[in-house]
Amino acid sequence: VVGFTKVALVALGDVQWCPWAHCVLPMAMRRTCVALSPKLRMNSHPKNAVRWKPGTPGFWKPHYGASKFKWQFTLPYVREVDSLIHYPEVSRITGKPIDWYHDEPEDGYEGLRMLGENTLELRGMPMGRTPEYMQERLRRFFSKFGPVKQCRAEPHSRDPYQCDGRAWVTFRDKHAALKALRAPLKFPASLHDKVISMRHLDTDKRNDPDYFEKSKFWNAQVLSLARQLHIQLSSEVELRENGKPVALISNGLMEHELVILPKPTEPVRGRGGVPPSRGLAGSPTRLVPAGAAVLRRFGSWEALLTEAPFDELFVLEARGAASEGTSEGEATTLVVLPRLASAMHRTRILRRGQAVLASRLQAELSVWWREGKVALPEYVQRRIDWQDHKPKLPFELQIMSRSKDRVRIFDEKFLYRRQLVRARNDKRKERRGEWAEERKKMQDEKLESQKRRRDKAVAALDSQKCSGLMGRSPGLVSSSLQRAR
């Protein structure tokens, strides 16, 4: 029957022929062949991809942080002028291709003309958030350095709910703008760990976008120097008994230094004219005498040796007596002595030191936006907290949206069960509060013991007037050491 183009219909013993049967059967056969065709499985378009089989050629999944909006591809404009001097293909300012036929090239000072001279230009802003959200976040961050006059996050030309990668922050005075320029700005993981490049539009000064990666590199060198110094002091008998002068502490110690290569001449790629950051992976280094990493992170060797937990490996003492013909108040020699610690104990101390250095760097980048300012009124602070962390709806309101057919919200057993759960949660909350108070008390005791140890170590510096050694800089010494002194 399938091979015929007509269908025989038997009705009451008579044979009748259907005039439209020759169209229905071939159409059904074509649909069956299309459904069984292997071309659909070979199609790699995201619309027809097999999403439940990762690893197959047709599998497609957007990357984390990828945008959902799409636009049609436009054919790039091809210049007919061969002169690259007068008509360059890529702008040296923005790093974007220049369309000489339809548009004019940007000079990078549009924000200066629109917003004023005390303006910082930010590049490399994360996507996935609205411009209004980013403006409020930038205002909170930069208000720590001075009064902010205006924040502007540029929306994307093809999606107004996405950022273009550029933003401008205008201050009321120049001092606040330059102070904010020296502060590193790094967004958290929820905003793709973006490190922002900043530029002051009036003076054309720029920040160091690799400051975070360089700080991690210096922290690793500080740990290496602490290990080398302890091994050197413990291995030699003379240094173990008499100590090593702090003025000569870098003798025999080596550290790695980053080698700065010239910038590439090819055009800059990346969103907003900022090249995609790979960190410092694969950067060349060279061995140099020790001292630069310690000065970068602590300001002086004394600040490093008196910081916990490195004070468990070293101790500072003032050695030598005043000779004849010298005054009693004259400074003596400050030396560093090793503490008794095995190789395993030294490794554990350095592991704790690694965690301390990471926390110091994170605290340096995570300054509260209301630090040093007058406390906000209670209702304003509650409204801000509600905007950042929205509280959950009460359970009485949540159960109103449940289906009455599946959940009997007025049943006595259901209500009694919820009462038991509420009582259990209240007890857990009470125990968490008690543990939080106990933990805070333990942390205060730990900080107090560290402060006493630091005071004892710093006493050798102040009593013997040795603060001028190694060029101690009060601006670079950690705040904990300054409070202790």
One Martini backbone bead per residue (centre of mass of N, CA, C, O) as a GRO file, in nm:
protein
  485
    1VAL     BB    1   0.055   0.064  -0.017
    2VAL     BB    2   0.304   0.258  -0.004
    3GLY     BB    3   0.376   0.252  -0.323
    4PHE     BB    4   0.129   0.401  -0.368
    5THR     BB    5  -0.061   0.702  -0.472
    6LYS     BB    6  -0.311   0.544  -0.375
    7VAL     BB    7  -0.614   0.492  -0.186
    8ALA     BB    8  -0.800   0.232  -0.070
    9LEU     BB    9  -1.150   0.236  -0.022
   10VAL     BB   10  -1.363   0.050   0.188
   11ALA     BB   11  -1.722   0.064   0.112
   12LEU     BB   12  -1.964  -0.149   0.086
   13GLY     BB   13  -1.776  -0.308  -0.140
   14ASP     BB   14  -1.659  -0.048  -0.252
   15VAL     BB   15  -1.423   0.117  -0.464
   16GLN     BB   16  -1.233   0.404  -0.372
   17TRP     BB   17  -1.080   0.723  -0.473
   18CYS     BB   18  -0.843   0.947  -0.359
   19PRO     BB   19  -0.740   1.258  -0.481
   20TRP     BB   20  -0.524   1.349  -0.214
   21ALA     BB   21  -0.319   1.101  -0.151
   22HIS     BB   22  -0.051   1.196  -0.313
   23CYS     BB   23   0.026   1.420  -0.075
   24VAL     BB   24   0.031   1.289   0.216
   25LEU     BB   25   0.245   1.061   0.204
   26PRO     BB   26   0.506   1.217   0.120
   27MET     BB   27   0.501   1.410   0.366
   28ALA     BB   28   0.543   1.195   0.589
   29MET     BB   29   0.808   1.082   0.474
   30ARG     BB   30   0.974   1.343   0.497
   31ARG     BB   31   0.951   1.377   0.806
   32THR     BB   32   1.084   1.109   0.879
   33CYS     BB   33   1.359   1.164   0.741
   34VAL     BB   34   1.427   1.421   0.901
   35ALA     BB   35   1.419   1.294   1.189
   36LEU     BB   36   1.650   1.066   1.089
   37SER     BB   37   1.860   1.267   1.039
   38PRO     BB   38   2.209   1.340   1.091
   39LYS     BB   39   2.218   1.659   1.065
   40LEU     BB   40   2.117   1.744   1.345
   41ARG     BB   41   2.362   1.619   1.505
   42MET     BB   42   2.579   1.799   1.334
   43ASN     BB   43   2.470   2.049   1.446
   44SER     BB   44   2.638   2.345   1.610
   45HIS     BB   45   2.413   2.510   1.687
   46PRO     BB   46   2.277   2.640   1.970
   47LYS     BB   47   1.976   2.580   1.899
   48ASN     BB   48   2.058   2.250   1.818
   49ALA     BB   49   2.188   2.163   2.067
   50VAL     BB   50   2.319   1.918   2.290
   51ARG     BB   51   2.312   1.996   2.628
   52TRP     BB   52   2.327   1.689   2.773
   53LYS     BB   53   2.629   1.665   2.612
   54PRO     BB   54   2.920   1.701   2.711
   55GLY     BB   55   3.179   1.726   2.448
   56THR     BB   56   3.029   1.774   2.212
   57PRO     BB   57   3.011   1.954   1.922
   58GLY     BB   58   2.709   2.073   2.003
   59PHE     BB   59   2.808   2.192   2.257
   60TRP     BB   60   2.672   2.476   2.453
   61LYS     BB   61   2.821   2.722   2.683
   62PRO     BB   62   2.823   2.982   2.870
   63HIS     BB   63   3.016   3.179   3.024
   64TYR     BB   64   3.118   3.326   3.295
   65GLY     BB   65   2.978   3.646   3.243
   66ALA     BB   66   2.819   3.630   3.005
   67SER     BB   67   2.637   3.759   2.761
   68LYS     BB   68   2.301   3.763   2.612
   69PHE     BB   69   2.348   3.957   2.405
   70LYS     BB   70   2.284   4.036   2.053
   71TRP     BB   71   2.424   4.089   1.721
   72GLN     BB   72   2.483   4.191   1.416
   73PHE     BB   73   2.693   4.153   1.166
   74THR     BB   74   2.943   4.378   1.051
   75LEU     BB   75   3.107   4.506   0.801
   76PRO     BB   76   3.406   4.613   0.773
   77TYR     BB   77   3.592   4.884   0.716
   78VAL     BB   78   3.771   4.974   0.419
   79ARG     BB   79   4.044   5.130   0.337
   80GLU     BB   80   4.179   5.343   0.063
   81VAL     BB   81   4.415   5.430   0.241
   82ASP     BB   82   4.776   5.380   0.279
   83SER     BB   83   4.812   5.575   0.515
   84LEU     BB   84   4.924   5.524   0.859
   85ILE     BB   85   4.983   5.812   0.970
   86HIS     BB   86   4.709   5.973   0.909
   87TYR     BB   87   4.545   5.671   0.897
   88PRO     BB   88   4.486   5.481   1.138
   89GLU     BB   89   4.338   5.184   1.236
   90VAL     BB   90   4.439   5.226   1.536
   91SER     BB   91   4.406   5.353   1.838
   92ARG     BB   92   4.633   5.483   2.086
   93ILE     BB   93   4.413   5.539   2.312
   94THR     BB   94   4.176   5.300   2.292
   95GLY     BB   95   4.232   5.041   2.084
   96LYS     BB   96   4.041   5.103   1.847
   97PRO     BB   97   3.887   5.106   1.567
   98ILE     BB   98   3.879   5.327   1.287
   99ASP     BB   99   3.610   5.514   1.139
  100TRP     BB  100   3.660   5.742   0.884
  101TYR     BB  101   3.371   5.748   0.742
  102HIS     BB  102   3.156   5.768   1.012
  103ASP     BB  103   3.384   5.872   1.217
  104GLU     BB  104   3.554   5.997   1.502
  105PRO     BB  105   3.818   6.012   1.685
  106GLU     BB  106   3.930   5.955   2.000
  107ASP     BB  107   4.114   6.135   2.270
  108GLY     BB  108   4.023   6.075   2.595
  109TYR     BB  109   3.867   6.381   2.679
  110GLU     BB  110   3.554   6.377   2.725
  111GLY     BB  111   3.530   6.381   3.039
  112LEU     BB  112   3.668   6.657   3.081
  113ARG     BB  113   3.454   6.830   2.922
  114MET     BB  114   3.198   6.723   3.092
  115LEU     BB  115   3.308   6.688   3.419
  116GLY     BB  116   3.611   6.770   3.451
  117GLU     BB  117   3.934   6.778   3.605
  118ASN     BB  118   3.839   6.594   3.870
  119THR     BB  119   3.885   6.314   3.694
  120LEU     BB  120   3.823   5.965   3.671
  121GLU     BB  121   3.927   5.702   3.462
  122LEU     BB  122   3.761   5.394   3.396
  123ARG     BB  123   3.884   5.063   3.317
  124GLY     BB  124   3.740   4.742   3.314
  125MET     BB  125   3.454   4.696   3.366
  126PRO     BB  126   3.209   4.509   3.463
  127MET     BB  127   2.969   4.278   3.383
  128GLY     BB  128   2.615   4.213   3.472
  129ARG     BB  129   2.547   4.516   3.538
  130THR     BB  130   2.416   4.798   3.608
  131PRO     BB  131   2.495   5.128   3.602
  132GLU     BB  132   2.361   5.202   3.875
  133TYR     BB  133   2.511   4.998   4.049
  134MET     BB  134   2.803   5.095   3.980
  135GLN     BB  135   2.767   5.387   4.079
  136GLU     BB  136   2.712   5.317   4.377
  137ARG     BB  137   2.976   5.159   4.424
  138LEU     BB  138   3.171   5.390   4.349
  139ARG     BB  139   3.073   5.595   4.559
  140ARG     BB  140   3.151   5.429   4.808
  141PHE     BB  141   3.452   5.400   4.752
  142PHE     BB  142   3.534   5.717   4.685
  143SER     BB  143   3.421   5.852   4.959
  144LYS     BB  144   3.687   5.801   5.134
  145PHE     BB  145   3.865   6.051   4.987
  146GLY     BB  146   3.601   6.224   4.914
  147PRO     BB  147   3.399   6.429   4.760
  148VAL     BB  148   3.147   6.335   4.540
  149LYS     BB  149   2.997   6.464   4.252
  150GLN     BB  150   3.028   6.223   4.023
  151CYS     BB  151   2.878   5.932   3.855
  152ARG     BB  152   2.978   5.741   3.551
  153ALA     BB  153   2.828   5.476   3.365
  154GLU     BB  154   2.869   5.327   3.067
  155PRO     BB  155   2.664   5.219   2.844
  156HIS     BB  156   2.574   5.010   2.616
  157SER     BB  157   2.493   5.039   2.279
  158ARG     BB  158   2.321   4.738   2.282
  159ASP     BB  159   2.290   4.761   2.614
  160PRO     BB  160   2.159   4.938   2.888
  161TYR     BB  161   2.219   4.686   3.114
  162GLN     BB  162   2.521   4.746   3.042
  163CYS     BB  163   2.855   4.781   3.051
  164ASP     BB  164   3.126   4.919   2.859
  165GLY     BB  165   3.399   4.966   3.066
  166ARG     BB  166   3.324   5.262   3.156
  167ALA     BB  167   3.423   5.536   3.385
  168TRP     BB  168   3.331   5.825   3.600
  169VAL     BB  169   3.497   6.029   3.856
  170THR     BB  170   3.400   6.316   4.047
  171PHE     BB  171   3.558   6.570   4.220
  172ARG     BB  172   3.602   6.864   4.406
  173ASP     BB  173   3.909   6.792   4.434
  174LYS     BB  174   4.240   6.712   4.363
  175HIS     BB  175   4.338   6.560   4.616
  176ALA     BB  176   4.123   6.331   4.613
  177ALA     BB  177   4.190   6.220   4.331
  178LEU     BB  178   4.492   6.144   4.388
  179LYS     BB  179   4.430   5.960   4.629
  180ALA     BB  180   4.247   5.756   4.466
  181LEU     BB  181   4.468   5.673   4.254
  182ARG     BB  182   4.651   5.508   4.475
  183ALA     BB  183   4.417   5.317   4.496
  184PRO     BB  184   4.317   5.003   4.486
  185LEU     BB  185   4.092   4.840   4.240
  186LYS     BB  186   3.899   4.549   4.342
  187PHE     BB  187   3.689   4.314   4.261
  188PRO     BB  188   3.507   4.066   4.327
  189ALA     BB  189   3.389   3.756   4.228
  190SER     BB  190   3.099   3.868   4.152
  191LEU     BB  191   3.291   4.073   3.947
  192HIS     BB  192   3.539   3.897   3.816
  193ASP     BB  193   3.808   4.017   3.937
  194LYS     BB  194   3.844   4.318   3.877
  195VAL     BB  195   4.098   4.537   3.753
  196ILE     BB  196   4.138   4.877   3.765
  197SER     BB  197   4.192   5.141   3.542
  198MET     BB  198   4.345   5.458   3.609
  199ARG     BB  199   4.282   5.820   3.522
  200HIS     BB  200   4.394   6.146   3.518
  201LEU     BB  201   4.277   6.399   3.313
  202ASP     BB  202   4.467   6.641   3.388
  203THR     BB  203   4.764   6.484   3.443
  204ASP     BB  204   4.780   6.176   3.332
  205LYS     BB  205   4.764   5.985   3.563
  206ARG     BB  206   4.847   5.651   3.679
  207ASN     BB  207   4.793   5.340   3.770
  208ASP     BB  208   4.847   5.009   3.906
  209PRO     BB  209   4.693   4.719   3.796
  210ASP     BB  210   4.936   4.515   3.924
  211TYR     BB  211   4.938   4.537   4.239
  212PHE     BB  212   4.816   4.271   4.337
  213GLU     BB  213   5.021   4.078   4.201
  214LYS     BB  214   5.276   4.208   4.324
  215SER     BB  215   5.201   4.160   4.620
  216LYS     BB  216   5.204   3.852   4.601
  217PHE     BB  217   5.499   3.836   4.514
  218TRP     BB  218   5.619   3.979   4.769
  219ASN     BB  219   5.513   3.776   4.975
  220ALA     BB  220   5.682   3.539   4.869
  221GLN     BB  221   5.959   3.680   4.922
  222VAL     BB  222   5.928   3.716   5.227
  223LEU     BB  223   5.919   3.414   5.296
  224SER     BB  224   6.196   3.345   5.171
  225LEU     BB  225   6.364   3.538   5.353
  226ALA     BB  226   6.287   3.416   5.626
  227ARG     BB  227   6.406   3.139   5.568
  228GLN     BB  228   6.698   3.223   5.500
  229LEU     BB  229   6.761   3.371   5.769
  230HIS     BB  230   6.714   3.133   5.965
  231ILE     BB  231   6.923   2.943   5.838
  232GLN     BB  232   7.168   3.130   5.869
  233LEU     BB  233   7.153   3.170   6.184
  234SER     BB  234   7.147   2.852   6.260
  235SER     BB  235   7.419   2.744   6.113
  236GLU     BB  236   7.582   2.967   6.253
  237VAL     BB  237   7.748   3.019   6.544
  238GLU     BB  238   7.802   3.325   6.555
  239LEU     BB  239   7.509   3.415   6.485
  240ARG     BB  240   7.366   3.256   6.716
  241GLU     BB  241   7.517   3.423   6.949
  242ASN     BB  242   7.555   3.740   6.831
  243GLY     BB  243   7.435   3.795   6.569
  244LYS     BB  244   7.280   4.025   6.329
  245PRO     BB  245   7.294   4.304   6.184
  246VAL     BB  246   7.052   4.507   6.054
  247ALA     BB  247   7.234   4.665   5.848
  248LEU     BB  248   7.332   4.345   5.741
  249ILE     BB  249   7.082   4.151   5.669
  250SER     BB  250   7.111   4.123   5.336
  251ASN     BB  251   7.346   3.945   5.360
  252GLY     BB  252   7.311   3.653   5.164
  253LEU     BB  253   7.044   3.753   5.027
  254MET     BB  254   6.784   3.646   4.797
  255GLU     BB  255   6.577   3.770   4.524
  256HIS     BB  256   6.305   3.827   4.327
  257GLU     BB  257   6.263   4.011   4.012
  258LEU     BB  258   6.091   4.197   3.806
  259VAL     BB  259   6.076   4.221   3.455
  260ILE     BB  260   6.046   4.496   3.250
  261LEU     BB  261   5.884   4.515   2.959
  262PRO     BB  262   5.814   4.625   2.672
  263LYS     BB  263   5.572   4.738   2.496
  264PRO     BB  264   5.371   4.651   2.265
  265THR     BB  265   5.295   4.741   1.921
  266GLU     BB  266   5.044   4.621   1.913
  267PRO     BB  267   4.729   4.622   1.942
  268VAL     BB  268   4.488   4.665   2.169
  269ARG     BB  269   4.315   4.428   2.358
  270GLY     BB  270   3.987   4.473   2.464
  271ARG     BB  271   3.785   4.610   2.691
  272GLY     BB  272   3.823   4.950   2.685
  273GLY     BB  273   4.146   4.921   2.608
  274VAL     BB  274   4.198   4.663   2.792
  275PRO     BB  275   4.387   4.419   2.856
  276PRO     BB  276   4.393   4.101   2.932
  277SER     BB  277   4.447   3.959   3.237
  278ARG     BB  278   4.723   3.725   3.353
  279GLY     BB  279   4.900   3.852   3.532
  280LEU     BB  280   5.231   3.699   3.627
  281ALA     BB  281   5.233   3.479   3.424
  282GLY     BB  282   5.551   3.434   3.281
  283SER     BB  283   5.731   3.629   3.414
  284PRO     BB  284   6.024   3.765   3.434
  285THR     BB  285   6.322   3.697   3.633
  286ARG     BB  286   6.560   3.804   3.897
  287LEU     BB  287   6.849   3.809   4.082
  288VAL     BB  288   6.866   3.986   4.394
  289PRO     BB  289   6.912   4.166   4.645
  290ALA     BB  290   6.782   4.209   4.936
  291GLY     BB  291   6.474   4.442   5.029
  292ALA     BB  292   6.234   4.530   4.839
  293ALA     BB  293   5.992   4.359   4.950
  294VAL     BB  294   6.000   4.461   5.243
  295LEU     BB  295   5.960   4.765   5.176
  296ARG     BB  296   5.684   4.730   5.032
  297ARG     BB  297   5.522   4.579   5.281
  298PHE     BB  298   5.674   4.718   5.563
  299GLY     BB  299   5.942   4.936   5.531
  300SER     BB  300   6.100   4.724   5.725
  301TRP     BB  301   6.269   4.490   5.910
  302GLU     BB  302   6.147   4.546   6.191
  303ALA     BB  303   5.848   4.507   6.109
  304LEU     BB  304   5.881   4.207   6.032
  305LEU     BB  305   6.020   4.087   6.300
  306THR     BB  306   5.758   4.207   6.486
  307GLU     BB  307   5.566   4.027   6.332
  308ALA     BB  308   5.308   3.826   6.325
  309PRO     BB  309   5.481   3.511   6.329
  310PHE     BB  310   5.795   3.611   6.302
  311ASP     BB  311   5.865   3.634   6.618
  312GLU     BB  312   5.911   3.309   6.639
  313LEU     BB  313   6.207   3.331   6.481
  314PHE     BB  314   6.270   3.623   6.600
  315VAL     BB  315   6.507   3.855   6.770
  316LEU     BB  316   6.557   4.169   6.922
  317GLU     BB  317   6.881   4.322   7.001
  318ALA     BB  318   7.103   4.506   7.214
  319ARG     BB  319   7.441   4.539   7.143
  320GLY     BB  320   7.662   4.671   7.340
  321ALA     BB  321   7.878   4.921   7.477
  322ALA     BB  322   7.981   5.204   7.601
  323SER     BB  323   8.247   5.375   7.542
  324GLU     BB  324   8.505   5.564   7.586
  325GLY     BB  325   8.394   5.897   7.521
  326THR     BB  326   8.092   5.824   7.540
  327SER     BB  327   7.776   5.843   7.561
  328GLU     BB  328   7.507   5.684   7.708
  329GLY     BB  329   7.282   5.764   7.471
  330GLU     BB  330   7.409   5.602   7.266
  331ALA     BB  331   7.380   5.398   7.013
  332THR     BB  332   7.351   5.069   6.947
  333THR     BB  333   7.357   4.750   6.837
  334LEU     BB  334   7.136   4.592   6.619
  335VAL     BB  335   7.013   4.261   6.652
  336VAL     BB  336   6.955   3.931   6.520
  337LEU     BB  337   6.790   3.640   6.649
  338PRO     BB  338   6.735   3.311   6.679
  339ARG     BB  339   6.504   3.076   6.720
  340LEU     BB  340   6.397   2.777   6.837
  341ALA     BB  341   6.363   2.574   6.535
  342SER     BB  342   6.248   2.359   6.334
  343ALA     BB  343   6.169   2.274   6.019
  344MET     BB  344   5.870   2.215   6.078
  345HIS     BB  345   5.812   2.468   6.247
  346ARG     BB  346   5.893   2.672   6.029
  347THR     BB  347   5.680   2.588   5.822
  348ARG     BB  348   5.432   2.655   5.999
  349ILE     BB  349   5.493   2.955   6.039
  350LEU     BB  350   5.496   3.027   5.733
  351ARG     BB  351   5.205   2.948   5.684
  352ARG     BB  352   5.087   3.163   5.873
  353GLY     BB  353   5.226   3.399   5.726
  354GLN     BB  354   5.073   3.367   5.460
  355ALA     BB  355   4.792   3.427   5.580
  356VAL     BB  356   4.861   3.710   5.692
  357LEU     BB  357   4.940   3.845   5.422
  358ALA     BB  358   4.668   3.796   5.282
  359SER     BB  359   4.496   3.955   5.490
  360ARG     BB  360   4.640   4.228   5.456
  361LEU     BB  361   4.573   4.263   5.156
  362GLN     BB  362   4.264   4.243   5.189
  363ALA     BB  363   4.242   4.485   5.388
  364GLU     BB  364   4.360   4.694   5.187
  365LEU     BB  365   4.111   4.637   4.970
  366SER     BB  366   3.884   4.637   5.235
  367VAL     BB  367   3.752   4.921   5.285
  368TRP     BB  368   3.538   5.091   5.450
  369TRP     BB  369   3.318   5.341   5.336
  370ARG     BB  370   3.287   5.453   5.665
  371GLU     BB  371   3.569   5.531   5.731
  372GLY     BB  372   3.596   5.797   5.957
  373LYS     BB  373   3.288   5.847   5.998
  374VAL     BB  374   2.985   5.925   6.055
  375ALA     BB  375   2.725   5.786   6.176
  376LEU     BB  376   2.447   5.660   6.076
  377PRO     BB  377   2.142   5.637   6.083
  378GLU     BB  378   1.939   5.380   6.149
  379TYR     BB  379   1.748   5.393   5.898
  380VAL     BB  380   1.975   5.417   5.686
  381GLN     BB  381   2.133   5.159   5.757
  382ARG     BB  382   1.891   4.967   5.714
  383ARG     BB  383   1.849   5.037   5.413
  384ILE     BB  384   2.131   4.952   5.314
  385ASP     BB  385   2.119   4.660   5.415
  386TRP     BB  386   1.868   4.587   5.246
  387GLN     BB  387   2.007   4.634   4.967
  388ASP     BB  388   2.236   4.415   5.008
  389HIS     BB  389   2.047   4.241   5.231
  390LYS     BB  390   1.779   4.069   5.188
  391PRO     BB  391   1.530   3.965   5.359
  392LYS     BB  392   1.326   3.733   5.456
  393LEU     BB  393   1.035   3.607   5.451
  394PRO     BB  394   0.795   3.518   5.623
  395PHE     BB  395   0.641   3.218   5.661
  396GLU     BB  396   0.346   3.322   5.648
  397LEU     BB  397   0.395   3.438   5.350
  398GLN     BB  398   0.508   3.188   5.200
  399ILE     BB  399   0.255   2.987   5.233
  400MET     BB  400   0.054   3.153   5.050
  401SER     BB  401   0.198   3.040   4.768
  402ARG     BB  402   0.092   2.772   4.817
  403SER     BB  403  -0.058   2.490   4.757
  404LYS     BB  404  -0.360   2.362   4.883
  405ASP     BB  405  -0.332   2.064   4.766
  406ARG     BB  406  -0.033   1.995   4.891
  407VAL     BB  407  -0.059   2.217   5.126
  408ARG     BB  408  -0.167   2.223   5.463
  409ILE     BB  409  -0.167   2.526   5.625
  410PHE     BB  410  -0.420   2.449   5.846
  411ASP     BB  411  -0.285   2.229   5.980
  412GLU     BB  412  -0.193   2.113   6.287
  413LYS     BB  413   0.064   1.957   6.215
  414PHE     BB  414   0.200   2.178   6.048
  415LEU     BB  415   0.203   2.399   6.268
  416TYR     BB  416   0.362   2.232   6.481
  417ARG     BB  417   0.612   2.188   6.311
  418ARG     BB  418   0.679   2.491   6.275
  419GLN     BB  419   0.715   2.544   6.576
  420LEU     BB  420   0.958   2.357   6.617
  421VAL     BB  421   1.144   2.492   6.407
  422ARG     BB  422   1.146   2.772   6.541
  423ALA     BB  423   1.268   2.680   6.811
  424ARG     BB  424   1.527   2.562   6.695
  425ASN     BB  425   1.631   2.826   6.557
  426ASP     BB  426   1.648   2.991   6.817
  427LYS     BB  427   1.862   2.816   6.956
  428ARG     BB  428   2.077   2.843   6.737
  429LYS     BB  429   2.100   3.151   6.752
  430GLU     BB  430   2.189   3.160   7.047
  431ARG     BB  431   2.447   2.987   7.014
  432ARG     BB  432   2.581   3.170   6.803
  433GLY     BB  433   2.602   3.419   6.988
  434GLU     BB  434   2.778   3.289   7.205
  435TRP     BB  435   3.012   3.209   7.014
  436ALA     BB  436   3.074   3.496   6.914
  437GLU     BB  437   3.157   3.610   7.189
  438GLU     BB  438   3.380   3.403   7.249
  439ARG     BB  439   3.547   3.458   6.994
  440LYS     BB  440   3.600   3.758   7.048
  441LYS     BB  441   3.752   3.710   7.311
  442MET     BB  442   3.979   3.536   7.189
  443GLN     BB  443   4.080   3.751   6.985
  444ASP     BB  444   4.152   3.966   7.197
  445GLU     BB  445   4.363   3.796   7.345
  446LYS     BB  446   4.547   3.752   7.102
  447LEU     BB  447   4.602   4.053   7.040
  448GLU     BB  448   4.723   4.117   7.319
  449SER     BB  449   4.963   3.922   7.301
  450GLN     BB  450   5.084   4.046   7.044
  451LYS     BB  451   5.125   4.328   7.162
  452ARG     BB  452   5.324   4.246   7.387
  453ARG     BB  453   5.538   4.127   7.196
  454ARG     BB  454   5.579   4.388   7.030
  455ASP     BB  455   5.662   4.574   7.263
  456LYS     BB  456   5.913   4.408   7.341
  457ALA     BB  457   6.053   4.438   7.058
  458VAL     BB  458   6.038   4.761   7.034
  459ALA     BB  459   6.199   4.846   7.288
  460ALA     BB  460   6.485   4.811   7.155
  461LEU     BB  461   6.448   5.059   6.962
  462ASP     BB  462   6.370   5.304   7.151
  463SER     BB  463   6.585   5.285   7.385
  464GLN     BB  464   6.840   5.284   7.155
  465LYS     BB  465   6.790   5.461   6.902
  466CYS     BB  466   6.712   5.265   6.618
  467SER     BB  467   6.510   5.408   6.398
  468GLY     BB  468   6.733   5.480   6.157
  469LEU     BB  469   6.741   5.211   6.049
  470MET     BB  470   6.680   5.132   5.720
  471GLY     BB  471   6.477   5.358   5.676
  472ARG     BB  472   6.225   5.426   5.845
  473SER     BB  473   5.882   5.435   5.743
  474PRO     BB  474   5.582   5.550   5.863
  475GLY     BB  475   5.405   5.510   5.593
  476LEU     BB  476   5.480   5.177   5.565
  477VAL     BB  477   5.401   5.096   5.825
  478SER     BB  478   5.211   4.928   6.004
  479SER     BB  479   4.936   5.001   6.198
  480SER     BB  480   4.993   4.808   6.436
  481LEU     BB  481   5.275   4.927   6.505
  482GLN     BB  482   5.184   5.219   6.559
  483ARG     BB  483   4.990   5.152   6.795
  484ALA     BB  484   5.208   5.015   6.975
  485ARG     BB  485   5.392   5.292   6.984
   0.00000   0.00000   0.00000
